[in-house]
Short mmCIF file of the C-alpha atoms (twelve columns), coordinates in Angstrom:
data_MODEL
# 
_entry.id   MODEL 
# 
loop_
_atom_site.group_PDB 
_atom_site.id 
_atom_site.type_symbol 
_atom_site.label_atom_id 
_atom_site.label_alt_id 
_atom_site.label_comp_id 
_atom_site.label_asym_id 
_atom_site.label_seq_id 
_atom_site.Cartn_x 
_atom_site.Cartn_y 
_atom_site.Cartn_z 
_atom_site.pdbx_PDB_model_num 
ATOM 1   C CA . MET A 1   64.730  7.875   4.783   1 
ATOM 2   C CA . LYS A 2   67.536  5.591   5.759   1 
ATOM 3   C CA . GLY A 3   66.267  2.256   6.969   1 
ATOM 4   C CA . GLY A 4   62.965  2.278   5.112   1 
ATOM 5   C CA . ALA A 5   59.533  3.244   6.340   1 
ATOM 6   C CA . LYS A 6   59.177  4.408   9.892   1 
ATOM 7   C CA . GLY A 7   56.222  4.311   12.213  1 
ATOM 8   C CA . PRO A 8   54.901  7.122   14.367  1 
ATOM 9   C CA . GLY A 9   57.365  9.006   16.556  1 
ATOM 10  C CA . LEU A 10  60.343  11.408  16.332  1 
ATOM 11  C CA . PHE A 11  62.977  10.975  13.632  1 
ATOM 12  C CA . VAL A 12  65.986  12.932  12.438  1 
ATOM 13  C CA . VAL A 13  65.909  13.881  8.766   1 
ATOM 14  C CA . LEU A 14  69.098  15.173  7.198   1 
ATOM 15  C CA . PRO A 15  68.285  18.028  4.845   1 
ATOM 16  C CA . CYS A 16  69.357  17.711  1.210   1 
ATOM 17  C CA . ILE A 17  70.173  14.047  1.838   1 
ATOM 18  C CA . GLU A 18  66.968  12.452  3.078   1 
ATOM 19  C CA . SER A 19  63.318  13.126  2.371   1 
ATOM 20  C CA . TYR A 20  60.063  11.728  3.736   1 
ATOM 21  C CA . THR A 21  56.427  11.394  2.772   1 
ATOM 22  C CA . LYS A 22  53.758  11.432  5.454   1 
ATOM 23  C CA . VAL A 23  50.874  8.994   4.888   1 
ATOM 24  C CA . ASP A 24  47.588  9.317   6.747   1 
ATOM 25  C CA . MET A 25  46.395  5.827   7.707   1 
ATOM 26  C CA . ARG A 26  43.081  6.940   9.113   1 
ATOM 27  C CA . THR A 27  39.788  6.224   7.347   1 
ATOM 28  C CA . VAL A 28  39.241  8.752   4.570   1 
ATOM 29  C CA . SER A 29  36.068  9.440   2.597   1 
ATOM 30  C CA . PHE A 30  35.401  11.102  -0.732  1 
ATOM 31  C CA . ASP A 31  32.312  11.793  -2.812  1 
ATOM 32  C CA . VAL A 32  31.805  10.175  -6.185  1 
ATOM 33  C CA . PRO A 33  30.336  12.805  -8.538  1 
ATOM 34  C CA . PRO A 34  26.940  12.032  -10.119 1 
ATOM 35  C CA . GLN A 35  27.240  9.467   -12.888 1 
ATOM 36  C CA . GLU A 36  24.622  9.366   -15.658 1 
ATOM 37  C CA . VAL A 37  24.091  5.693   -16.410 1 
ATOM 38  C CA . LEU A 38  21.751  3.746   -18.679 1 
ATOM 39  C CA . THR A 39  20.216  0.985   -16.578 1 
ATOM 40  C CA . LYS A 40  19.387  -2.548  -17.627 1 
ATOM 41  C CA . ASP A 41  15.829  -1.545  -18.599 1 
ATOM 42  C CA . SER A 42  17.024  1.445   -20.696 1 
ATOM 43  C CA . VAL A 43  16.350  4.215   -18.168 1 
ATOM 44  C CA . THR A 44  18.795  7.095   -17.758 1 
ATOM 45  C CA . VAL A 45  19.566  7.862   -14.104 1 
ATOM 46  C CA . ALA A 46  22.125  10.021  -12.304 1 
ATOM 47  C CA . VAL A 47  23.618  8.375   -9.224  1 
ATOM 48  C CA . ASP A 48  26.232  9.648   -6.789  1 
ATOM 49  C CA . ALA A 49  27.931  7.817   -3.929  1 
ATOM 50  C CA . VAL A 50  30.406  8.170   -1.074  1 
ATOM 51  C CA . VAL A 51  33.386  5.849   -0.495  1 
ATOM 52  C CA . TYR A 52  35.199  5.202   2.811   1 
ATOM 53  C CA . TYR A 53  38.716  3.723   2.621   1 
ATOM 54  C CA . ARG A 54  42.006  3.609   4.520   1 
ATOM 55  C CA . VAL A 55  45.651  2.878   3.723   1 
ATOM 56  C CA . PHE A 56  46.813  -0.341  5.380   1 
ATOM 57  C CA . ASN A 57  50.230  -0.545  3.623   1 
ATOM 58  C CA . PRO A 58  51.817  2.900   3.230   1 
ATOM 59  C CA . VAL A 59  54.911  1.629   1.405   1 
ATOM 60  C CA . ILE A 60  52.891  -0.009  -1.384  1 
ATOM 61  C CA . SER A 61  50.471  2.912   -1.594  1 
ATOM 62  C CA . ILE A 62  53.411  5.271   -2.220  1 
ATOM 63  C CA . SER A 63  55.667  3.111   -4.357  1 
ATOM 64  C CA . ASN A 64  53.072  1.418   -6.633  1 
ATOM 65  C CA . VAL A 65  50.634  4.314   -7.142  1 
ATOM 66  C CA . GLU A 66  51.462  7.932   -7.805  1 
ATOM 67  C CA . ASN A 67  48.250  9.289   -6.265  1 
ATOM 68  C CA . SER A 68  46.295  6.612   -4.425  1 
ATOM 69  C CA . GLN A 69  43.331  8.829   -3.543  1 
ATOM 70  C CA . GLU A 70  42.781  10.059  -7.093  1 
ATOM 71  C CA . SER A 71  43.170  6.586   -8.578  1 
ATOM 72  C CA . THR A 72  40.667  5.198   -6.074  1 
ATOM 73  C CA . ARG A 73  38.234  7.979   -6.969  1 
ATOM 74  C CA . LEU A 74  38.445  7.184   -10.693 1 
ATOM 75  C CA . LEU A 75  38.100  3.483   -10.014 1 
ATOM 76  C CA . ALA A 76  34.984  4.158   -7.924  1 
ATOM 77  C CA . GLN A 77  33.377  6.089   -10.794 1 
ATOM 78  C CA . THR A 78  33.950  3.310   -13.323 1 
ATOM 79  C CA . SER A 79  32.803  0.645   -10.851 1 
ATOM 80  C CA . LEU A 80  29.624  2.607   -10.157 1 
ATOM 81  C CA . ARG A 81  28.807  2.774   -13.878 1 
ATOM 82  C CA . ASN A 82  29.433  -0.940  -14.344 1 
ATOM 83  C CA . VAL A 83  27.309  -1.992  -11.382 1 
ATOM 84  C CA . LEU A 84  24.381  0.269   -12.261 1 
ATOM 85  C CA . GLY A 85  24.422  -0.853  -15.886 1 
ATOM 86  C CA . THR A 86  23.731  -4.450  -14.859 1 
ATOM 87  C CA . ASN A 87  20.699  -3.598  -12.686 1 
ATOM 88  C CA . SER A 88  17.220  -2.372  -13.521 1 
ATOM 89  C CA . LEU A 89  15.690  0.818   -12.151 1 
ATOM 90  C CA . ALA A 90  13.483  -1.092  -9.709  1 
ATOM 91  C CA . GLU A 91  16.492  -2.983  -8.336  1 
ATOM 92  C CA . ILE A 92  18.481  0.224   -7.898  1 
ATOM 93  C CA . LEU A 93  15.649  1.966   -6.053  1 
ATOM 94  C CA . SER A 94  14.673  -0.972  -3.839  1 
ATOM 95  C CA . ASN A 95  18.040  -2.689  -3.258  1 
ATOM 96  C CA . ARG A 96  20.519  0.102   -2.640  1 
ATOM 97  C CA . GLU A 97  22.350  -1.988  -0.077  1 
ATOM 98  C CA . ALA A 98  22.947  -4.773  -2.607  1 
ATOM 99  C CA . VAL A 99  24.299  -2.275  -5.154  1 
ATOM 100 C CA . SER A 100 26.582  -0.704  -2.533  1 
ATOM 101 C CA . SER A 101 27.843  -4.108  -1.406  1 
ATOM 102 C CA . CYS A 102 28.608  -5.182  -4.978  1 
ATOM 103 C CA . MET A 103 30.468  -1.935  -5.632  1 
ATOM 104 C CA . ARG A 104 32.483  -2.292  -2.416  1 
ATOM 105 C CA . GLU A 105 33.554  -5.824  -3.359  1 
ATOM 106 C CA . ILE A 106 34.749  -4.649  -6.783  1 
ATOM 107 C CA . LEU A 107 36.727  -1.745  -5.319  1 
ATOM 108 C CA . ASP A 108 38.144  -3.829  -2.510  1 
ATOM 109 C CA . GLU A 109 39.311  -6.529  -4.896  1 
ATOM 110 C CA . ALA A 110 40.924  -3.986  -7.225  1 
ATOM 111 C CA . THR A 111 42.724  -1.983  -4.526  1 
ATOM 112 C CA . GLU A 112 43.671  -4.509  -1.853  1 
ATOM 113 C CA . ILE A 113 44.621  -7.748  -3.636  1 
ATOM 114 C CA . SER A 114 45.727  -8.431  -7.169  1 
ATOM 115 C CA . PHE A 115 45.858  -11.905 -8.640  1 
ATOM 116 C CA . LEU A 116 48.300  -10.857 -11.398 1 
ATOM 117 C CA . SER A 117 51.252  -9.345  -9.633  1 
ATOM 118 C CA . GLU A 118 52.152  -7.674  -6.408  1 
ATOM 119 C CA . TYR A 119 53.088  -4.533  -8.346  1 
ATOM 120 C CA . PHE A 120 49.374  -3.913  -9.032  1 
ATOM 121 C CA . GLU A 121 48.532  -3.799  -5.357  1 
ATOM 122 C CA . ARG A 122 47.669  -0.391  -3.976  1 
ATOM 123 C CA . GLY A 123 47.721  -1.018  -0.238  1 
ATOM 124 C CA . ILE A 124 44.205  0.405   0.198   1 
ATOM 125 C CA . LYS A 125 41.247  -1.169  1.985   1 
ATOM 126 C CA . VAL A 126 37.760  -0.017  0.936   1 
ATOM 127 C CA . GLU A 127 35.606  -0.247  4.046   1 
ATOM 128 C CA . ARG A 128 32.258  1.095   2.942   1 
ATOM 129 C CA . VAL A 129 30.358  2.374   -0.088  1 
ATOM 130 C CA . GLU A 130 27.007  4.175   0.148   1 
ATOM 131 C CA . ILE A 131 24.610  5.266   -2.609  1 
ATOM 132 C CA . LYS A 132 23.621  8.827   -1.758  1 
ATOM 133 C CA . ASP A 133 21.023  9.872   -4.316  1 
ATOM 134 C CA . VAL A 134 19.294  8.506   -7.415  1 
ATOM 135 C CA . ARG A 135 17.918  11.248  -9.667  1 
ATOM 136 C CA . LEU A 136 15.386  10.422  -12.367 1 
ATOM 137 C CA . PRO A 137 14.173  12.490  -15.339 1 
ATOM 138 C CA . ILE A 138 11.173  14.717  -14.614 1 
ATOM 139 C CA . GLN A 139 8.936   12.918  -17.113 1 
ATOM 140 C CA . LEU A 140 9.748   9.572   -15.543 1 
ATOM 141 C CA . GLN A 141 9.020   10.955  -12.074 1 
ATOM 142 C CA . ARG A 142 5.577   12.120  -13.234 1 
ATOM 143 C CA . ALA A 143 4.856   8.749   -14.840 1 
ATOM 144 C CA . MET A 144 5.865   6.881   -11.680 1 
ATOM 145 C CA . ALA A 145 3.749   9.214   -9.534  1 
ATOM 146 C CA . ALA A 146 0.710   8.637   -11.784 1 
ATOM 147 C CA . GLU A 147 1.264   4.877   -11.638 1 
ATOM 148 C CA . ALA A 148 1.516   4.930   -7.854  1 
ATOM 149 C CA . GLU A 149 -1.650  7.031   -7.579  1 
ATOM 150 C CA . ALA A 150 -3.556  4.644   -9.859  1 
ATOM 151 C CA . THR A 151 -2.370  1.699   -7.765  1 
ATOM 152 C CA . ARG A 152 -3.558  3.375   -4.554  1 
ATOM 153 C CA . GLU A 153 -6.956  4.174   -6.084  1 
ATOM 154 C CA . ALA A 154 -7.391  0.591   -7.278  1 
ATOM 155 C CA . ARG A 155 -6.474  -0.712  -3.835  1 
ATOM 156 C CA . ALA A 156 -8.949  1.695   -2.212  1 
ATOM 157 C CA . LYS A 157 -11.727 0.474   -4.522  1 
ATOM 158 C CA . VAL A 158 -10.978 -3.135  -3.660  1 
ATOM 159 C CA . ILE A 159 -11.073 -2.351  0.059   1 
ATOM 160 C CA . ALA A 160 -14.372 -0.455  -0.349  1 
ATOM 161 C CA . ALA A 161 -15.896 -3.356  -2.300  1 
ATOM 162 C CA . GLU A 162 -14.841 -5.824  0.382   1 
ATOM 163 C CA . GLY A 163 -16.399 -3.575  3.029   1 
ATOM 164 C CA . GLU A 164 -19.676 -3.371  1.102   1 
ATOM 165 C CA . HIS A 165 -19.725 -7.148  0.746   1 
ATOM 166 C CA . LYS A 166 -19.193 -7.689  4.469   1 
ATOM 167 C CA . SER A 167 -21.785 -5.053  5.436   1 
ATOM 168 C CA . SER A 168 -24.404 -6.509  3.073   1 
ATOM 169 C CA . ARG A 169 -23.814 -9.970  4.504   1 
ATOM 170 C CA . ALA A 170 -24.207 -8.598  8.037   1 
ATOM 171 C CA . LEU A 171 -27.454 -6.825  7.071   1 
ATOM 172 C CA . LYS A 172 -28.815 -10.041 5.580   1 
ATOM 173 C CA . GLU A 173 -28.034 -11.979 8.745   1 
ATOM 174 C CA . ALA A 174 -29.628 -9.247  10.870  1 
ATOM 175 C CA . SER A 175 -32.778 -9.245  8.729   1 
ATOM 176 C CA . ASP A 176 -33.056 -13.038 9.045   1 
ATOM 177 C CA . ILE A 177 -32.842 -12.761 12.821  1 
ATOM 178 C CA . LEU A 178 -35.443 -9.957  12.945  1 
ATOM 179 C CA . CYS A 179 -37.870 -11.941 10.797  1 
ATOM 180 C CA . GLN A 180 -37.849 -14.721 13.381  1 
ATOM 181 C CA . SER A 181 -38.812 -12.365 16.232  1 
ATOM 182 C CA . PRO A 182 -41.897 -10.068 15.879  1 
ATOM 183 C CA . SER A 183 -41.032 -8.266  19.122  1 
ATOM 184 C CA . ALA A 184 -37.629 -7.390  17.720  1 
ATOM 185 C CA . ILE A 185 -39.290 -5.902  14.632  1 
ATOM 186 C CA . GLN A 186 -41.549 -3.771  16.865  1 
ATOM 187 C CA . LEU A 187 -38.545 -2.608  18.879  1 
ATOM 188 C CA . ARG A 188 -36.695 -1.698  15.698  1 
ATOM 189 C CA . TYR A 189 -39.795 0.161   14.492  1 
ATOM 190 C CA . LEU A 190 -39.922 2.210   17.701  1 
ATOM 191 C CA . GLN A 191 -36.212 2.999   17.479  1 
ATOM 192 C CA . THR A 192 -36.642 4.255   13.923  1 
ATOM 193 C CA . LEU A 193 -39.538 6.494   14.953  1 
ATOM 194 C CA . SER A 194 -37.477 7.831   17.851  1 
ATOM 195 C CA . ASN A 195 -34.599 8.699   15.516  1 
ATOM 196 C CA . ILE A 196 -36.922 10.455  13.073  1 
ATOM 197 C CA . ALA A 197 -38.535 12.466  15.864  1 
ATOM 198 C CA . GLY A 198 -35.156 13.452  17.270  1 
ATOM 199 C CA . GLU A 199 -33.796 14.686  13.934  1 
ATOM 200 C CA . LYS A 200 -36.788 16.854  13.045  1 
ATOM 201 C CA . ASN A 201 -37.551 17.917  16.632  1 
ATOM 202 C CA . SER A 202 -41.085 16.546  16.424  1 
ATOM 203 C CA . THR A 203 -43.362 14.390  18.553  1 
ATOM 204 C CA . ILE A 204 -45.083 11.187  17.441  1 
ATOM 205 C CA . VAL A 205 -48.347 10.228  19.174  1 
ATOM 206 C CA . PHE A 206 -49.763 6.682   19.049  1 
ATOM 207 C CA . PRO A 207 -53.603 6.737   19.376  1 
ATOM 208 C CA . LEU A 208 -53.682 2.975   19.932  1 
ATOM 209 C CA . PRO A 209 -51.433 0.495   21.683  1 
ATOM 210 C CA . ILE A 210 -48.761 -0.985  19.498  1 
ATOM 211 C CA . GLU A 211 -50.328 -4.453  19.783  1 
ATOM 212 C CA . LEU A 212 -53.594 -3.276  18.193  1 
ATOM 213 C CA . LEU A 213 -51.690 -1.378  15.548  1 
ATOM 214 C CA . SER A 214 -49.714 -4.466  14.598  1 
ATOM 215 C CA . SER A 215 -52.874 -6.594  14.369  1 
ATOM 216 C CA . PHE A 216 -54.488 -3.934  12.184  1 
ATOM 217 C CA . MET A 217 -51.498 -3.952  9.875   1 
ATOM 218 C CA . THR A 218 -51.726 -7.755  9.666   1 
ATOM 219 C CA . CYS A 219 -55.434 -7.596  8.721   1 
ATOM 220 C CA . LYS A 220 -54.704 -4.956  6.114   1 
ATOM 221 C CA . VAL A 221 -52.075 -7.170  4.508   1 
ATOM 222 C CA . LYS A 222 -54.556 -10.051 4.347   1 
ATOM 223 C CA . THR A 223 -57.241 -7.794  2.800   1 
ATOM 224 C CA . ASN A 224 -54.824 -6.608  0.101   1 
ATOM 225 C CA . TYR A 225 -53.970 -10.207 -0.664  1 
ATOM 226 C CA . SER A 226 -57.672 -11.142 -1.023  1 
ATOM 227 C CA . GLU A 227 -58.255 -8.185  -3.354  1 
ATOM 228 C CA . ARG A 228 -55.458 -9.287  -5.658  1 
ATOM 229 C CA . HIS A 229 -56.884 -12.824 -5.845  1 
ATOM 230 C CA . SER A 230 -60.515 -12.987 -7.095  1 
ATOM 231 C CA . PRO A 231 -62.885 -15.005 -4.822  1 
ATOM 232 C CA . TYR A 232 -65.137 -15.994 -7.743  1 
ATOM 233 C CA . GLU A 233 -64.742 -19.277 -9.559  1 
ATOM 234 C CA . THR A 234 -64.696 -19.475 -13.335 1 
ATOM 235 C CA . GLY A 235 -66.353 -22.113 -15.508 1 
ATOM 236 C CA . ASN A 236 -69.410 -22.934 -17.635 1 
ATOM 237 C CA . ASP A 237 -71.172 -25.072 -15.067 1 
ATOM 238 C CA . SER A 238 -74.415 -23.680 -13.645 1 
ATOM 239 C CA . ASP A 239 -73.439 -24.828 -10.149 1 
ATOM 240 C CA . VAL A 240 -70.347 -22.694 -10.340 1 
ATOM 241 C CA . GLY A 241 -72.479 -19.644 -11.164 1 
ATOM 242 C CA . LYS A 242 -74.714 -20.306 -8.167  1 
ATOM 243 C CA . ARG A 243 -71.749 -20.551 -5.848  1 
ATOM 244 C CA . ASN A 244 -70.411 -17.266 -7.225  1 
ATOM 245 C CA . LYS A 245 -73.749 -15.566 -6.509  1 
ATOM 246 C CA . GLU A 246 -73.782 -16.959 -2.978  1 
ATOM 247 C CA . LYS A 247 -70.270 -15.679 -2.397  1 
ATOM 248 C CA . LYS A 248 -71.259 -12.282 -3.766  1 
ATOM 249 C CA . PHE A 249 -74.234 -12.186 -1.430  1 
ATOM 250 C CA . ASP A 250 -72.048 -13.161 1.525   1 
ATOM 251 C CA . LEU A 251 -69.599 -10.388 0.719   1 
ATOM 252 C CA . ARG A 252 -72.355 -7.800  0.573   1 
ATOM 253 C CA . LYS A 253 -73.711 -9.099  3.857   1 
ATOM 254 C CA . PHE A 254 -70.272 -8.781  5.371   1 
ATOM 255 C CA . GLN A 255 -69.979 -5.219  4.126   1 
ATOM 256 C CA . PHE A 256 -73.408 -4.393  5.543   1 
ATOM 257 C CA . LYS A 257 -72.483 -5.761  8.945   1 
ATOM 258 C CA . SER A 258 -69.269 -3.828  8.900   1 
ATOM 259 C CA . LYS A 259 -71.200 -0.642  8.157   1 
ATOM 260 C CA . ASP A 260 -73.598 -1.278  11.057  1 
ATOM 261 C CA . ALA A 261 -70.671 -1.912  13.322  1 
ATOM 262 C CA . THR A 262 -69.162 1.379   12.260  1 
ATOM 263 C CA . ASP A 263 -72.405 3.262   12.939  1 
ATOM 264 C CA . LEU A 264 -72.580 1.838   16.424  1 
# 
């Protein structure tokens, strides 16, 4: 048109003499097709992205580039391959924002400003780049799933071991406290009997008070200890033999008295 580029509004165009090209200066987006790339750690992945850009200088975008949208699309594909090739698989999966930011800077530098000549400028501003999907080979997906499962199992075992350690320490402290209090042991004994009776729907009858039962159990423990340790002395001296006979007689006397007491 005569007079150069025009802004929005009404204009008169003379047919066969003047022509015009309408440029949309709104933000436009396009999808980058999936690109199969070999990462830094030699893993083949397929990555696709979406690019948001706008034309900020329509004259340059028309005069310097034949098709600005198609050239930006091709540039985005090559930039995506270059960026992914310098990163490992773990970095691509965990730092998608960093990869997108690096790709946006490369595209923005190539389309908006050129350090060589103004004729290489395209008049396009890349506003945003997003990584949409990262597709891995099926075998690699299975291997990563198995690795993640093994890691979870190992972590569960560690947590279970820590729980066992804490519970055993708590049981030891509780047993030390119970040993210092005989009444607490009796109470724990009664609670255990109550739980057993409740589970099997049975009744437990105590023929004697618990105090007499505890004293009987104490005497029984002392008797078992005396049976394991012999009361007779050993040696070749005749006096030792006499003392052993006296002790034997005393034991028989004790047994006889116990029998009489039982008969009564």
